[in-house]
Every structure is written in structure tokens, then in C-alpha cells.
PDB file of C-alpha atoms and ligand atoms in Angstrom:
ATOM      1  CA  UNK A   1     -14.567   7.900   9.530  1.00  0.00           C
ATOM      2  CA  UNK A   2     -18.056   6.535   9.949  1.00  0.00           C
ATOM      3  CA  UNK A   3     -19.175   4.456   7.000  1.00  0.00           C
ATOM      4  CA  UNK A   4     -15.762   3.505   5.610  1.00  0.00           C
ATOM      5  CA  UNK A   5     -15.417  -0.260   5.197  1.00  0.00           C
ATOM      6  CA  UNK A   6     -12.315  -2.269   4.340  1.00  0.00           C
ATOM      7  CA  UNK A   7     -13.104  -5.242   2.122  1.00  0.00           C
ATOM      8  CA  UNK A   8     -11.435  -7.774  -0.134  1.00  0.00           C
ATOM      9  CA  UNK A   9     -11.482  -6.570  -3.737  1.00  0.00           C
ATOM     10  CA  UNK A  10     -13.383  -9.500  -5.139  1.00  0.00           C
ATOM     11  CA  UNK A  11     -15.431  -8.210  -8.048  1.00  0.00           C
ATOM     12  CA  UNK A  12     -13.843  -7.133 -11.345  1.00  0.00           C
ATOM     13  CA  UNK A  13     -15.366  -3.703 -10.679  1.00  0.00           C
ATOM     14  CA  UNK A  14     -13.482  -3.383  -7.378  1.00  0.00           C
ATOM     15  CA  UNK A  15     -10.159  -4.426  -8.872  1.00  0.00           C
ATOM     16  CA  UNK A  16     -10.692  -2.024 -11.790  1.00  0.00           C
ATOM     17  CA  UNK A  17     -11.604   0.834  -9.435  1.00  0.00           C
ATOM     18  CA  UNK A  18      -8.521   0.151  -7.309  1.00  0.00           C
ATOM     19  CA  UNK A  19      -6.310  -0.029 -10.380  1.00  0.00           C
ATOM     20  CA  UNK A  20      -7.710   3.296 -11.637  1.00  0.00           C
ATOM     21  CA  UNK A  21      -7.256   4.978  -8.245  1.00  0.00           C
ATOM     22  CA  UNK A  22      -3.647   3.771  -7.962  1.00  0.00           C
ATOM     23  CA  UNK A  23      -2.865   5.168 -11.354  1.00  0.00           C
ATOM     24  CA  UNK A  24      -4.671   8.471 -10.801  1.00  0.00           C
ATOM     25  CA  UNK A  25      -2.961   9.208  -7.459  1.00  0.00           C
ATOM     26  CA  UNK A  26       0.426   7.484  -7.726  1.00  0.00           C
ATOM     27  CA  UNK A  27       1.534   7.442 -11.336  1.00  0.00           C
ATOM     28  CA  UNK A  28      -0.524   9.732 -13.595  1.00  0.00           C
ATOM     29  CA  UNK A  29       0.860  12.880 -11.895  1.00  0.00           C
ATOM     30  CA  UNK A  30       4.370  11.663 -12.830  1.00  0.00           C
ATOM     31  CA  UNK A  31       3.411  11.254 -16.488  1.00  0.00           C
ATOM     32  CA  UNK A  32       3.752   7.472 -16.358  1.00  0.00           C
ATOM     33  CA  UNK A  33       1.766   5.305 -18.791  1.00  0.00           C
ATOM     34  CA  UNK A  34      -1.606   3.826 -17.829  1.00  0.00           C
ATOM     35  CA  UNK A  35      -0.193   0.281 -17.782  1.00  0.00           C
ATOM     36  CA  UNK A  36       2.855   1.141 -15.659  1.00  0.00           C
ATOM     37  CA  UNK A  37       1.641  -1.036 -12.784  1.00  0.00           C
ATOM     38  CA  UNK A  38       2.395  -4.179 -14.802  1.00  0.00           C
ATOM     39  CA  UNK A  39       6.054  -3.199 -14.778  1.00  0.00           C
ATOM     40  CA  UNK A  40       6.022  -3.046 -10.972  1.00  0.00           C
ATOM     41  CA  UNK A  41       4.450  -6.499 -10.566  1.00  0.00           C
ATOM     42  CA  UNK A  42       6.336  -9.095  -8.537  1.00  0.00           C
ATOM     43  CA  UNK A  43       5.822 -12.840  -8.138  1.00  0.00           C
ATOM     44  CA  UNK A  44       3.779 -14.150  -5.251  1.00  0.00           C
ATOM     45  CA  UNK A  45       0.227 -14.648  -4.090  1.00  0.00           C
ATOM     46  CA  UNK A  46      -1.404 -11.259  -3.771  1.00  0.00           C
ATOM     47  CA  UNK A  47      -4.119  -9.732  -1.671  1.00  0.00           C
ATOM     48  CA  UNK A  48      -6.123  -6.683  -2.718  1.00  0.00           C
ATOM     49  CA  UNK A  49      -8.203  -4.685  -0.270  1.00  0.00           C
ATOM     50  CA  UNK A  50     -10.393  -1.674  -0.934  1.00  0.00           C
ATOM     51  CA  UNK A  51     -11.695   1.054   1.346  1.00  0.00           C
ATOM     52  CA  UNK A  52     -15.250   1.918   0.394  1.00  0.00           C
ATOM     53  CA  UNK A  53     -17.453   4.855   1.373  1.00  0.00           C
ATOM     54  CA  UNK A  54     -20.963   5.426   0.071  1.00  0.00           C
ATOM     55  CA  UNK A  55     -20.384   2.687  -2.479  1.00  0.00           C
ATOM     56  CA  UNK A  56     -17.208   4.285  -3.886  1.00  0.00           C
ATOM     57  CA  UNK A  57     -13.687   2.910  -3.687  1.00  0.00           C
ATOM     58  CA  UNK A  58     -11.690   5.679  -1.976  1.00  0.00           C
ATOM     59  CA  UNK A  59      -8.574   3.716  -1.088  1.00  0.00           C
ATOM     60  CA  UNK A  60      -6.911   0.373  -1.340  1.00  0.00           C
ATOM     61  CA  UNK A  61      -3.817  -1.710  -1.123  1.00  0.00           C
ATOM     62  CA  UNK A  62      -2.087  -4.502  -2.992  1.00  0.00           C
ATOM     63  CA  UNK A  63      -0.010  -6.809  -0.791  1.00  0.00           C
ATOM     64  CA  UNK A  64       2.096  -9.715  -2.024  1.00  0.00           C
ATOM     65  CA  UNK A  65       3.523 -12.723  -0.184  1.00  0.00           C
ATOM     66  CA  UNK A  66       7.299 -12.489  -0.709  1.00  0.00           C
ATOM     67  CA  UNK A  67       8.175 -15.518   1.441  1.00  0.00           C
ATOM     68  CA  UNK A  68       6.545 -18.027   3.793  1.00  0.00           C
ATOM     69  CA  UNK A  69       6.504 -15.499   6.639  1.00  0.00           C
ATOM     70  CA  UNK A  70       6.513 -12.121   4.967  1.00  0.00           C
ATOM     71  CA  UNK A  71       4.293  -9.877   2.937  1.00  0.00           C
ATOM     72  CA  UNK A  72       5.108  -6.715   0.992  1.00  0.00           C
ATOM     73  CA  UNK A  73       2.690  -3.802   0.927  1.00  0.00           C
ATOM     74  CA  UNK A  74       3.340  -3.266  -2.759  1.00  0.00           C
ATOM     75  CA  UNK A  75       0.872  -0.444  -3.424  1.00  0.00           C
ATOM     76  CA  UNK A  76      -1.140   1.692  -1.056  1.00  0.00           C
ATOM     77  CA  UNK A  77      -3.408   4.592  -1.873  1.00  0.00           C
ATOM     78  CA  UNK A  78      -6.039   6.815  -0.327  1.00  0.00           C
ATOM     79  CA  UNK A  79      -7.905   9.354  -2.462  1.00  0.00           C
ATOM     80  CA  UNK A  80      -6.546  12.861  -1.712  1.00  0.00           C
ATOM     81  CA  UNK A  81      -9.892  14.073  -0.359  1.00  0.00           C
ATOM     82  CA  UNK A  82     -10.052  11.148   2.074  1.00  0.00           C
ATOM     83  CA  UNK A  83      -6.491  11.261   3.428  1.00  0.00           C
ATOM     84  CA  UNK A  84      -5.626  11.803   7.089  1.00  0.00           C
ATOM     85  CA  UNK A  85      -8.776  10.081   8.303  1.00  0.00           C
ATOM     86  CA  UNK A  86      -7.070   6.865   9.397  1.00  0.00           C
ATOM     87  CA  UNK A  87      -7.943   4.921   6.242  1.00  0.00           C
ATOM     88  CA  UNK A  88      -4.335   4.169   5.237  1.00  0.00           C
ATOM     89  CA  UNK A  89      -3.682   2.876   8.748  1.00  0.00           C
ATOM     90  CA  UNK A  90      -6.765   0.655   8.604  1.00  0.00           C
ATOM     91  CA  UNK A  91      -5.744  -0.731   5.217  1.00  0.00           C
ATOM     92  CA  UNK A  92      -2.267  -1.745   6.436  1.00  0.00           C
ATOM     93  CA  UNK A  93      -3.654  -3.142   9.693  1.00  0.00           C
ATOM     94  CA  UNK A  94      -6.172  -5.145   7.675  1.00  0.00           C
ATOM     95  CA  UNK A  95      -3.303  -6.622   5.657  1.00  0.00           C
ATOM     96  CA  UNK A  96      -1.681  -7.702   8.943  1.00  0.00           C
ATOM     97  CA  UNK A  97      -4.975  -9.004  10.370  1.00  0.00           C
ATOM     98  CA  UNK A  98      -5.551 -11.043   7.220  1.00  0.00           C
ATOM     99  CA  UNK A  99      -2.041 -12.435   6.740  1.00  0.00           C
ATOM    100  CA  UNK A 100      -0.938 -12.795  10.383  1.00  0.00           C
ATOM    101  CA  UNK A 101      -3.102 -15.878  11.034  1.00  0.00           C
ATOM    102  CA  UNK A 102      -1.630 -17.387   7.846  1.00  0.00           C
ATOM    103  CA  UNK A 103       1.914 -17.052   9.171  1.00  0.00           C
ATOM    104  CA  UNK A 104       3.041 -13.562   8.191  1.00  0.00           C
ATOM    105  CA  UNK A 105       5.584 -12.300  10.739  1.00  0.00           C
ATOM    106  CA  UNK A 106       6.945  -9.315   8.845  1.00  0.00           C
ATOM    107  CA  UNK A 107       5.278  -6.719   6.657  1.00  0.00           C
ATOM    108  CA  UNK A 108       7.643  -4.686   4.517  1.00  0.00           C
ATOM    109  CA  UNK A 109       7.336  -1.937   1.960  1.00  0.00           C
ATOM    110  CA  UNK A 110       9.292   0.279  -0.404  1.00  0.00           C
ATOM    111  CA  UNK A 111       8.086   3.632   0.875  1.00  0.00           C
ATOM    112  CA  UNK A 112       8.189   6.886  -1.029  1.00  0.00           C
ATOM    113  CA  UNK A 113      10.064   9.581   0.904  1.00  0.00           C
ATOM    114  CA  UNK A 114       6.735  11.421   1.096  1.00  0.00           C
ATOM    115  CA  UNK A 115       5.099   8.562   3.002  1.00  0.00           C
ATOM    116  CA  UNK A 116       7.917   7.651   5.436  1.00  0.00           C
ATOM    117  CA  UNK A 117       6.186   9.647   8.190  1.00  0.00           C
ATOM    118  CA  UNK A 118       2.956   7.757   7.623  1.00  0.00           C
ATOM    119  CA  UNK A 119       4.636   4.351   7.877  1.00  0.00           C
ATOM    120  CA  UNK A 120       6.573   5.432  10.998  1.00  0.00           C
ATOM    121  CA  UNK A 121       3.301   6.558  12.555  1.00  0.00           C
ATOM    122  CA  UNK A 122       1.859   3.090  12.080  1.00  0.00           C
ATOM    123  CA  UNK A 123       4.828   1.257  13.572  1.00  0.00           C
ATOM    124  CA  UNK A 124       7.210   0.684  10.650  1.00  0.00           C
ATOM    125  CA  UNK A 125      10.973   1.165  10.959  1.00  0.00           C
ATOM    126  CA  UNK A 126      13.403   2.179   8.246  1.00  0.00           C
ATOM    127  CA  UNK A 127      15.899  -0.475   7.120  1.00  0.00           C
ATOM    128  CA  UNK A 128      19.550   0.232   6.248  1.00  0.00           C
ATOM    129  CA  UNK A 129      19.408  -1.620   2.916  1.00  0.00           C
ATOM    130  CA  UNK A 130      19.436   0.504  -0.225  1.00  0.00           C
ATOM    131  CA  UNK A 131      16.093   0.821  -1.980  1.00  0.00           C
ATOM    132  CA  UNK A 132      15.784   0.771  -5.774  1.00  0.00           C
ATOM    133  CA  UNK A 133      16.024   4.068  -7.639  1.00  0.00           C
ATOM    134  CA  UNK A 134      13.804   5.022 -10.525  1.00  0.00           C
ATOM    135  CA  UNK A 135      14.537   7.971 -12.827  1.00  0.00           C
ATOM    136  CA  UNK A 136      10.843   8.667 -13.488  1.00  0.00           C
ATOM    137  CA  UNK A 137      10.367   9.267  -9.762  1.00  0.00           C
ATOM    138  CA  UNK A 138      13.746  10.895  -9.087  1.00  0.00           C
ATOM    139  CA  UNK A 139      12.997  13.767 -11.472  1.00  0.00           C
ATOM    140  CA  UNK A 140      10.098  14.687  -9.161  1.00  0.00           C
ATOM    141  CA  UNK A 141      12.262  14.437  -6.042  1.00  0.00           C
ATOM    142  CA  UNK A 142      10.765  11.099  -5.060  1.00  0.00           C
ATOM    143  CA  UNK A 143      13.112   8.482  -3.656  1.00  0.00           C
ATOM    144  CA  UNK A 144      12.448   5.230  -1.862  1.00  0.00           C
ATOM    145  CA  UNK A 145      13.244   3.788   1.549  1.00  0.00           C
ATOM    146  CA  UNK A 146      12.847   0.190   2.701  1.00  0.00           C
ATOM    147  CA  UNK A 147      10.720  -0.158   5.827  1.00  0.00           C
ATOM    148  CA  UNK A 148       9.214  -2.971   7.823  1.00  0.00           C
ATOM    149  CA  UNK A 149       7.108  -3.894  10.793  1.00  0.00           C
ATOM    150  CA  UNK A 150       7.345  -7.138  12.726  1.00  0.00           C
ATOM    151  CA  UNK A 151       4.014  -8.849  13.278  1.00  0.00           C
ATOM    152  CA  UNK A 152       3.426 -10.475  16.653  1.00  0.00           C
ATOM    153  CA  UNK A 153       2.476 -14.121  16.497  1.00  0.00           C
ATOM    154  CA  UNK A 154      -1.074 -14.807  17.661  1.00  0.00           C
ATOM    155  CA  UNK A 155      -0.982 -15.118  21.439  1.00  0.00           C
ATOM    156  CA  UNK A 156       2.250 -13.087  21.558  1.00  0.00           C
ATOM    157  CA  UNK A 157       4.533 -16.061  20.878  1.00  0.00           C
TER     158      UNK A 157
HETATM  159  C1  LIG B   1       0.301   7.577   2.403  1.00  0.00           C
HETATM  160  C2  LIG B   1      -1.215   7.387   2.507  1.00  0.00           C
HETATM  161  C3  LIG B   1      -1.575   5.992   1.996  1.00  0.00           C
HETATM  162  C4  LIG B   1      -1.626   7.528   3.978  1.00  0.00           C
HETATM  163  O1  LIG B   1      -3.022   7.261   4.097  1.00  0.00           O
HETATM  164  P1  LIG B   1      -3.942   8.180   5.049  1.00  0.00           P
HETATM  165  O2  LIG B   1      -5.282   7.550   5.117  1.00  0.00           O
HETATM  166  O3  LIG B   1      -3.864   9.570   4.590  1.00  0.00           O
HETATM  167  O4  LIG B   1      -3.172   8.045   6.448  1.00  0.00           O
HETATM  168  P2  LIG B   1      -3.799   7.901   7.919  1.00  0.00           P
HETATM  169  O5  LIG B   1      -4.856   8.926   8.087  1.00  0.00           O
HETATM  170  O6  LIG B   1      -4.155   6.485   8.176  1.00  0.00           O
HETATM  171  O7  LIG B   1      -2.512   8.312   8.776  1.00  0.00           O
HETATM  172  C5  LIG B   1      -2.051   7.589   9.910  1.00  0.00           C
HETATM  173  C6  LIG B   1      -1.119   8.505  10.668  1.00  0.00           C
HETATM  174  O8  LIG B   1      -0.014   8.906   9.830  1.00  0.00           O
HETATM  175  C7  LIG B   1      -0.033  10.348   9.641  1.00  0.00           C
HETATM  176  N1  LIG B   1       0.308  10.603   8.247  1.00  0.00           N
HETATM  177  C8  LIG B   1      -0.454  10.362   7.153  1.00  0.00           C
HETATM  178  N2  LIG B   1       0.217  10.679   6.024  1.00  0.00           N
HETATM  179  C9  LIG B   1       1.419  11.142   6.440  1.00  0.00           C
HETATM  180  C10 LIG B   1       2.552  11.612   5.748  1.00  0.00           C
HETATM  181  N3  LIG B   1       2.601  11.646   4.400  1.00  0.00           N
HETATM  182  N4  LIG B   1       3.630  12.000   6.475  1.00  0.00           N
HETATM  183  C11 LIG B   1       3.614  11.942   7.827  1.00  0.00           C
HETATM  184  N5  LIG B   1       2.555  11.481   8.534  1.00  0.00           N
HETATM  185  C12 LIG B   1       1.481  11.085   7.839  1.00  0.00           C
HETATM  186  C13 LIG B   1      -1.427  10.774   9.981  1.00  0.00           C
HETATM  187  O9  LIG B   1      -1.462  12.116  10.419  1.00  0.00           O
HETATM  188  C14 LIG B   1      -1.793   9.823  11.101  1.00  0.00           C
HETATM  189  O10 LIG B   1      -1.151  10.227  12.298  1.00  0.00           O
HETATM  190  P3  LIG B   1      -1.776   9.930  13.757  1.00  0.00           P
HETATM  191  O11 LIG B   1      -1.772   8.445  13.949  1.00  0.00           O
HETATM  192  O12 LIG B   1      -0.870  10.667  14.674  1.00  0.00           O
HETATM  193  O13 LIG B   1      -3.179  10.486  13.698  1.00  0.00           O
HETATM  194  C15 LIG B   1      -1.987   8.456   1.690  1.00  0.00           C
HETATM  195  O14 LIG B   1      -1.643   9.731   2.167  1.00  0.00           O
HETATM  196  C16 LIG B   1      -1.721   8.398   0.211  1.00  0.00           C
HETATM  197  O15 LIG B   1      -2.390   7.665  -0.523  1.00  0.00           O
HETATM  198  N6  LIG B   1      -0.739   9.198  -0.264  1.00  0.00           N
HETATM  199  C17 LIG B   1      -0.428   9.266  -1.673  1.00  0.00           C
HETATM  200  C18 LIG B   1       0.085   7.974  -2.216  1.00  0.00           C
HETATM  201  C19 LIG B   1       1.263   7.408  -1.474  1.00  0.00           C
HETATM  202  O16 LIG B   1       2.196   8.123  -1.121  1.00  0.00           O
HETATM  203  N7  LIG B   1       1.180   6.071  -1.228  1.00  0.00           N
HETATM  204  C20 LIG B   1       2.223   5.361  -0.560  1.00  0.00           C
HETATM  205  C21 LIG B   1       3.270   5.010  -1.563  1.00  0.00           C
HETATM  206  S1  LIG B   1       4.690   4.310  -0.753  1.00  0.00           S
END
């Protein structure tokens, strides 16, 4: 994994590259429109991180504050050719490292069934609450599960 950095998406180029990667990996294969992400937007201050290798954005995440003490990993993506190299884990841990000192005590997500194993591997637990359903995903056998991970307070308090 040498050479992969996790950075804030600050430039318009980074946010555009992340937006394009999310669409290409998550939604284009399901035939969803290019602007579908707007329909999934939720209120709250957001944080965008990108994983970069050799100058290229190869992964990223969009996380949103959903309360004073909690953050949702709203979107998470790693380019298919770069998966299983620990980049997804680093992206989620970077969200926790960034938001923990600002008071985040719980990170939650609406996981695709295909990524439940990933989130379990990085310390998330499934929640009993029912996740939203979406016909555009259901027709491809994709359903959603609510998951979360408690974040230790600094100093273990
Ligand atoms: C899900 C995703 C973000 C994971 O990123 P990644 O960089 O491939 O994952 P990592 O290499 O950090 O994996 C961390 C651990 O989870 C495991 N893992 C990764 N993807 C997994 C999966 N789909 N199912 C089960 N385990 C998985 C890895 O083997 C690794 O295990 P280890 O700690 O024992 O070595 C990436 O595969 C992806 O973008 N998938 C397509 C889009 C998607 O599903 N996004 C999430 C929407 S909810």
C-alpha cells in the first residue's frame, strides 16, 4: 500500500474526481443517472476524503454529521483495481480520527449487503433497525443494513 495517501478533498478537482469515482463504481453499473447522488444527499456538515496514489484519486468517502456526537459514512468507494489493500479501512479510520476529537462518539452507515463483511472486519456491528429499501438496488439483489461502530473518547473516557 506504499504511496497511498488519505487527504481532505479540498480542490474542485478532488471533489469532481471523487464524485466521478462514486458514480462509476456505485451507481453507473445499476443504470442510475449521473446526478443520482443529489437524491441521496442529507442535511449536515460533511467531510470528504480522498485516497490518492500516483496523483490519482483511487478511493474516497463522504461522511456527514447527523447529530452532535455522530457521523454517517454516507458514501465509500475504492476503485475495483485497488480494493483489498486496506484503503477502505484507512478511509473509515481517517473519518474517525478526524471527527473523534470534535466529539463524534458513533459512526454509522447504511451498508450494502455486499459490504457488510467489510464493515464487520473494521469493527462495525449490525443494528436491528430496518434499513431503507430502494427498487433500483433491489432489482440487482442489493439490500441495505444499518451498522455502527462506537468511537472511544480520547483517553478512553
Ligand atoms: C467496500 C469497499 C469500500 C472496501 O474497501 P477495500 O479497500 O477493498 O477494503 P479493505 O482492503 O480496507 O478491507 C478491510 C478488510 O475487510 C475485508 N473486506 C473487504 N471487502 C470485503 C467485502 N466486500 N466482504 C467481506 N470482507 C471484505 C478485507 O479482506 C480486509 O480484511 P482483513 O482486515 O482481514 O485483511 C470496496 O470494496 C468498495 O468500494 N466496494 C464497492 C463499493 C461499495 O460497496 N461501497 C460501500 C457501499 S455501502
